[in-house]
mmCIF file of C-alpha atoms in Angstrom:
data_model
loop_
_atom_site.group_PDB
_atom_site.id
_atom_site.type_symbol
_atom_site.label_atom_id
_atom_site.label_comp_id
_atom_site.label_asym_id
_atom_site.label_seq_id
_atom_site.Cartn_x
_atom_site.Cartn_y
_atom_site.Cartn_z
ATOM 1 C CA UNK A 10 138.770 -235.943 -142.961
ATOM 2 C CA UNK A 11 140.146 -233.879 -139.611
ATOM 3 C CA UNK A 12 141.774 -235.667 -137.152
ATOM 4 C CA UNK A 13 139.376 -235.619 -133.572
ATOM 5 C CA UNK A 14 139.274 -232.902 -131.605
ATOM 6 C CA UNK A 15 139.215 -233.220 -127.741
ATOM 7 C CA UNK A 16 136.007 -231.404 -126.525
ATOM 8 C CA UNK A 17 137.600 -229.509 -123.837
ATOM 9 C CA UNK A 18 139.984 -227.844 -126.747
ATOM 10 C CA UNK A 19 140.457 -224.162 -126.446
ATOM 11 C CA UNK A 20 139.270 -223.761 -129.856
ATOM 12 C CA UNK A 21 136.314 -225.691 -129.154
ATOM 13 C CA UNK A 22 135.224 -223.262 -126.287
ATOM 14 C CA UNK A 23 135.366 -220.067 -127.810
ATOM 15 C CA UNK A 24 134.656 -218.184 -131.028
ATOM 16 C CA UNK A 25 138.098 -217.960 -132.976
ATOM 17 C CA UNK A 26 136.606 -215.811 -136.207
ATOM 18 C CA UNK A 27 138.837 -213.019 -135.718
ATOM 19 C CA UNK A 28 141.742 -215.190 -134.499
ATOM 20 C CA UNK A 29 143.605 -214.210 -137.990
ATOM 21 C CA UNK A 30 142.704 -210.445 -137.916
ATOM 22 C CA UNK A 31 146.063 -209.595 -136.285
ATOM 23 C CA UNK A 32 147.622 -211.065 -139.163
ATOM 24 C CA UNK A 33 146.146 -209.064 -142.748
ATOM 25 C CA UNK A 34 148.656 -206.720 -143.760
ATOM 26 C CA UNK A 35 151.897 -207.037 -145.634
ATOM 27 C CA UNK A 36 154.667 -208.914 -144.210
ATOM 28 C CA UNK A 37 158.453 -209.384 -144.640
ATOM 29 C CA UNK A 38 159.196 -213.829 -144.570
ATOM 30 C CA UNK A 39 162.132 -215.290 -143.296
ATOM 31 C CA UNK A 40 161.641 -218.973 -144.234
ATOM 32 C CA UNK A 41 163.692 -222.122 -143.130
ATOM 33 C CA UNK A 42 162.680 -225.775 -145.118
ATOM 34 C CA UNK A 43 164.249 -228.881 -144.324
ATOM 35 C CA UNK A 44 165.470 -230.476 -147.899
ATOM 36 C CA UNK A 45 164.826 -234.337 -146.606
ATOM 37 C CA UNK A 46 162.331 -234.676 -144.028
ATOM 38 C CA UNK A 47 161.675 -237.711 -141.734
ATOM 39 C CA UNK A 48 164.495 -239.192 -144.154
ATOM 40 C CA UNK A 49 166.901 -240.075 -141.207
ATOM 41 C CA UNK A 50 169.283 -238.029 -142.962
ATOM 42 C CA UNK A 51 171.616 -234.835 -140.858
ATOM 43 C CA UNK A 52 169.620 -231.855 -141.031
ATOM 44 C CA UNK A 53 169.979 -229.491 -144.336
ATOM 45 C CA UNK A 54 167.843 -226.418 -144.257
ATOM 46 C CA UNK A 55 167.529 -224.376 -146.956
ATOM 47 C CA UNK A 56 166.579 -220.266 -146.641
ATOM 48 C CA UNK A 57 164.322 -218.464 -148.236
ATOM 49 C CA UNK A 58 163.136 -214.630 -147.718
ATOM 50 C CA UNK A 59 160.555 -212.500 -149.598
ATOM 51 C CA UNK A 60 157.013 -211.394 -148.467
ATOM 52 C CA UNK A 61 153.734 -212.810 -147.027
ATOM 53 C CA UNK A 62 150.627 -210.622 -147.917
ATOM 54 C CA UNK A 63 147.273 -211.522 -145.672
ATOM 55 C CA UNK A 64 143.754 -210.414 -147.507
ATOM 56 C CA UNK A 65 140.623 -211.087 -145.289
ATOM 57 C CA UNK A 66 137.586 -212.551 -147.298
ATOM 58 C CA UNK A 67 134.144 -212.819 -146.491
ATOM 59 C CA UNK A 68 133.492 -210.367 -143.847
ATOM 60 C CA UNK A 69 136.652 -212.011 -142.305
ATOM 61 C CA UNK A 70 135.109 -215.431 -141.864
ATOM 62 C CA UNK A 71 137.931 -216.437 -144.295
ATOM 63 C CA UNK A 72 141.763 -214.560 -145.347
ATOM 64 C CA UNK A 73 143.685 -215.376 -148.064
ATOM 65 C CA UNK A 74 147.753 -215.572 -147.595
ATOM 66 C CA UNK A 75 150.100 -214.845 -150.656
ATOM 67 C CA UNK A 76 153.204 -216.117 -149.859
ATOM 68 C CA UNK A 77 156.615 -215.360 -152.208
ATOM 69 C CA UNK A 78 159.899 -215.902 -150.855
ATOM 70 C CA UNK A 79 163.485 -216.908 -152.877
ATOM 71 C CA UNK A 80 166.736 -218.477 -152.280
ATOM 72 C CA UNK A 81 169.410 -220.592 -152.797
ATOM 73 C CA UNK A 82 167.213 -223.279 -153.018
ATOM 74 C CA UNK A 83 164.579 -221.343 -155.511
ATOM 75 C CA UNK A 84 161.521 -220.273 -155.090
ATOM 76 C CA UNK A 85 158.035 -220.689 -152.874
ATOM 77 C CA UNK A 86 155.408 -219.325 -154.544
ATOM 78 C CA UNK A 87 151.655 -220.098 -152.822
ATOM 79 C CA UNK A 88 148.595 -219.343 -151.501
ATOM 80 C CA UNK A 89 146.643 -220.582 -147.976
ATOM 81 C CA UNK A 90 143.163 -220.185 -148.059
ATOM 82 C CA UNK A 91 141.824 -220.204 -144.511
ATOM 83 C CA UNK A 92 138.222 -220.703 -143.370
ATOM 84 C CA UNK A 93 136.435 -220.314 -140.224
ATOM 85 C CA UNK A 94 133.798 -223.053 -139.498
ATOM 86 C CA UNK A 95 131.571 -221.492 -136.998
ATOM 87 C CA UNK A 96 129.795 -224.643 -135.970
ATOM 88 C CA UNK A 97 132.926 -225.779 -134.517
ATOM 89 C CA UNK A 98 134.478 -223.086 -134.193
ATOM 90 C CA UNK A 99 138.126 -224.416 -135.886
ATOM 91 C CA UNK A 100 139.817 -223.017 -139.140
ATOM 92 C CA UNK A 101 140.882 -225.034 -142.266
ATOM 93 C CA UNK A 102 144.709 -224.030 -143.639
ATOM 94 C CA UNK A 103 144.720 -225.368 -147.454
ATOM 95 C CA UNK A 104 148.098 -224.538 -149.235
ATOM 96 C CA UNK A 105 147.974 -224.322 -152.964
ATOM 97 C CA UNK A 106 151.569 -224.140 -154.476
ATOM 98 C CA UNK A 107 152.145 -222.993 -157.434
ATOM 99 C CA UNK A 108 155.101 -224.852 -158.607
ATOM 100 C CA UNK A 109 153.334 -227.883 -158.847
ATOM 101 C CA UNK A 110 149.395 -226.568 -159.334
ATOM 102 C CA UNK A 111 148.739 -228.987 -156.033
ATOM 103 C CA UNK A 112 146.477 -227.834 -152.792
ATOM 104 C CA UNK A 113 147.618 -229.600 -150.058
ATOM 105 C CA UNK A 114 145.148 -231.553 -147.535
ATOM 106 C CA UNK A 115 144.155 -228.988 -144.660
ATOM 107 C CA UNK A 116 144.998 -228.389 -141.457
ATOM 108 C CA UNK A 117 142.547 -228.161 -138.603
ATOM 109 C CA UNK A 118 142.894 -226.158 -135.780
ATOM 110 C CA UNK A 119 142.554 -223.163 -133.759
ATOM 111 C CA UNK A 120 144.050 -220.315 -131.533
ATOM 112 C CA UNK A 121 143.650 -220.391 -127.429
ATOM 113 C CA UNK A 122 143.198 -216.583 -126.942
ATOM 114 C CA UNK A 123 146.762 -215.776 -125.880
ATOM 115 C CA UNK A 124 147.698 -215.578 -128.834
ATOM 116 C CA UNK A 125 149.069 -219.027 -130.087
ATOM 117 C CA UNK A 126 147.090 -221.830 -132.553
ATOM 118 C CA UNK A 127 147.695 -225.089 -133.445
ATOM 119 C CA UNK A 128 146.617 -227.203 -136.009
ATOM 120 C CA UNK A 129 146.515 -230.668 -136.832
ATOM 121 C CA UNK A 130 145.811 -233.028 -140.300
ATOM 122 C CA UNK A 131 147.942 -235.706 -142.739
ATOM 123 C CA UNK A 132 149.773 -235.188 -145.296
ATOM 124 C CA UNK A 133 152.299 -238.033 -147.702
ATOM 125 C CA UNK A 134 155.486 -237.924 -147.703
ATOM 126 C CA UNK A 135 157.334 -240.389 -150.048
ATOM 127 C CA UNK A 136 154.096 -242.550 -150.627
ATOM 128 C CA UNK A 137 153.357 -242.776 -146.205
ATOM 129 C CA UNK A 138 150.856 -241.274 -144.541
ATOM 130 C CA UNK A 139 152.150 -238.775 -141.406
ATOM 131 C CA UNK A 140 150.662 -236.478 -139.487
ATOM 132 C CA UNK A 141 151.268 -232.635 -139.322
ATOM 133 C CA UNK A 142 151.245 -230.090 -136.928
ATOM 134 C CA UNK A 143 151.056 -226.006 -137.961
ATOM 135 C CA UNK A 144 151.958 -224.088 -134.924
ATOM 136 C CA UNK A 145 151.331 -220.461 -134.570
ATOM 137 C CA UNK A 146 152.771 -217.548 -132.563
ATOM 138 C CA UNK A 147 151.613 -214.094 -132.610
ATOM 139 C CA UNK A 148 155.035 -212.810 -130.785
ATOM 140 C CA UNK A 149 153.932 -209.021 -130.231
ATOM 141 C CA UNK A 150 151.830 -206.845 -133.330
ATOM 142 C CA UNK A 151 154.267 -206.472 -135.245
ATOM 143 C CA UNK A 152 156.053 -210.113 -135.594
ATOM 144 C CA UNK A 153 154.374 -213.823 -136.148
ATOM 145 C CA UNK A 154 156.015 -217.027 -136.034
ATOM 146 C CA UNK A 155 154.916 -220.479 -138.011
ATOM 147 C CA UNK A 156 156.192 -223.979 -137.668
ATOM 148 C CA UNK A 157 155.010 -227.133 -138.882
ATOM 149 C CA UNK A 158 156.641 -230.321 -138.132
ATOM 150 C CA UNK A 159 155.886 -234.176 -139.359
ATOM 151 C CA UNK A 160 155.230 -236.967 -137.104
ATOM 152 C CA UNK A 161 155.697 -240.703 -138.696
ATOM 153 C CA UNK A 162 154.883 -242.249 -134.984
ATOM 154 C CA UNK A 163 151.090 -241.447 -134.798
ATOM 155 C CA UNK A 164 152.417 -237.851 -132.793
ATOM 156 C CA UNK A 165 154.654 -239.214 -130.074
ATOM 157 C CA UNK A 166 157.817 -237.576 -131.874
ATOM 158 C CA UNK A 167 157.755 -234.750 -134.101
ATOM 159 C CA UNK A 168 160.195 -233.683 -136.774
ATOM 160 C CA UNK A 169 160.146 -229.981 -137.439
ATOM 161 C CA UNK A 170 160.639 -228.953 -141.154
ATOM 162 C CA UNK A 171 159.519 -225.442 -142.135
ATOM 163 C CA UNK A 172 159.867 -222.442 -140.122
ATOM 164 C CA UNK A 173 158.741 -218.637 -140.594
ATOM 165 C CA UNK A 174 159.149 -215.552 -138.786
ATOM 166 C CA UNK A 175 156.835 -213.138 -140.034
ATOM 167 C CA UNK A 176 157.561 -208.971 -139.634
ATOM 168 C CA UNK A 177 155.233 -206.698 -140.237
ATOM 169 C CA UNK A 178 155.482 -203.931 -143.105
ATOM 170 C CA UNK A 179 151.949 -202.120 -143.364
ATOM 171 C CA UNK A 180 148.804 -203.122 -141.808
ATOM 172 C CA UNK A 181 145.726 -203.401 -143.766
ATOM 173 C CA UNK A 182 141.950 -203.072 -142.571
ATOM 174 C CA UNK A 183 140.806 -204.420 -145.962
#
């Protein structure tokens, strides 16, 4: 179930539907994953690269994300299926990967028109509950960045552990 979402939210008060549209194309991923997170441990990030490709769906009332990237570490192979919920007016984020066949519980969020979004939901993380939190930043047209970071305090501290910077290769109307 989503977490609650103050009324006064900016996704609340507008209509997001084409908040993803700047993002379908092809894309070249820079990826940075912590190894250990909310372990306690120094951090270790390990570096991926490889490509992000963006697909709208359904009139663009949903997109579909393929996401490939490889290094040191191995490989992130995935897909994000996003959906628009018009009656109130937020997007679901559900990650499948495929290394493991799992989807992920969603995120729930949405964009404030200036081109930056935030999303909110729980995920486990060595058999406890935390909350996440997906930020994203449309930088200029051509570049994107994503974050998410864990919070094991109910949101009072957050632990960042994944970030992408997203550059655009070809844009794609379809």
């Amino acid at each position: 179930m989503p977490p609650a979402v103050a009324q006064d939210a900016p996704s609340a008060a507008r209509d997001g539907q084409k908040d993803f549209d700047f993002e379908i194309g092809a894309w070249t991923t820079a990826v940075r994953v912590l190894r250990n997170p909310l372990s306690g441990q120094s951090p270790d990030w390990a570096e991926y690269k490889g490509t992000s490709v963006v697909k709208p769906l359904l009139d663009g009332r949903a997109n579909f994300v393929e996401l490939s990237v490889a290094g040191a570490g191995g490989r992130i192979e995935g897909g994000s299926l996003r959906l628009y919920n018009p009656q109130t007016r937020q997007w679901s984020l559900n990650f499948a990967s495929l290394r493991n066949g799992m989807l992920t519980a969603p995120v729930y969020g949405g964009f404030d028109g200036k081109g930056r979004g935030e999303f909110y939901g729980q995920d486990n993380i060595d058999g406890r509950v935390v909350m996440v939190r997906f930020v994203i930043t449309l930088v200029s047209p051509g570049e994107a960045h994503f974050e998410q970071a864990y919070s094991a305090d109910g949101g009072v501290t957050w632990e960042t552990n994944w970030v992408a910077v997203d550059t655009l290769r070809t844009r794609s109307t379809a």
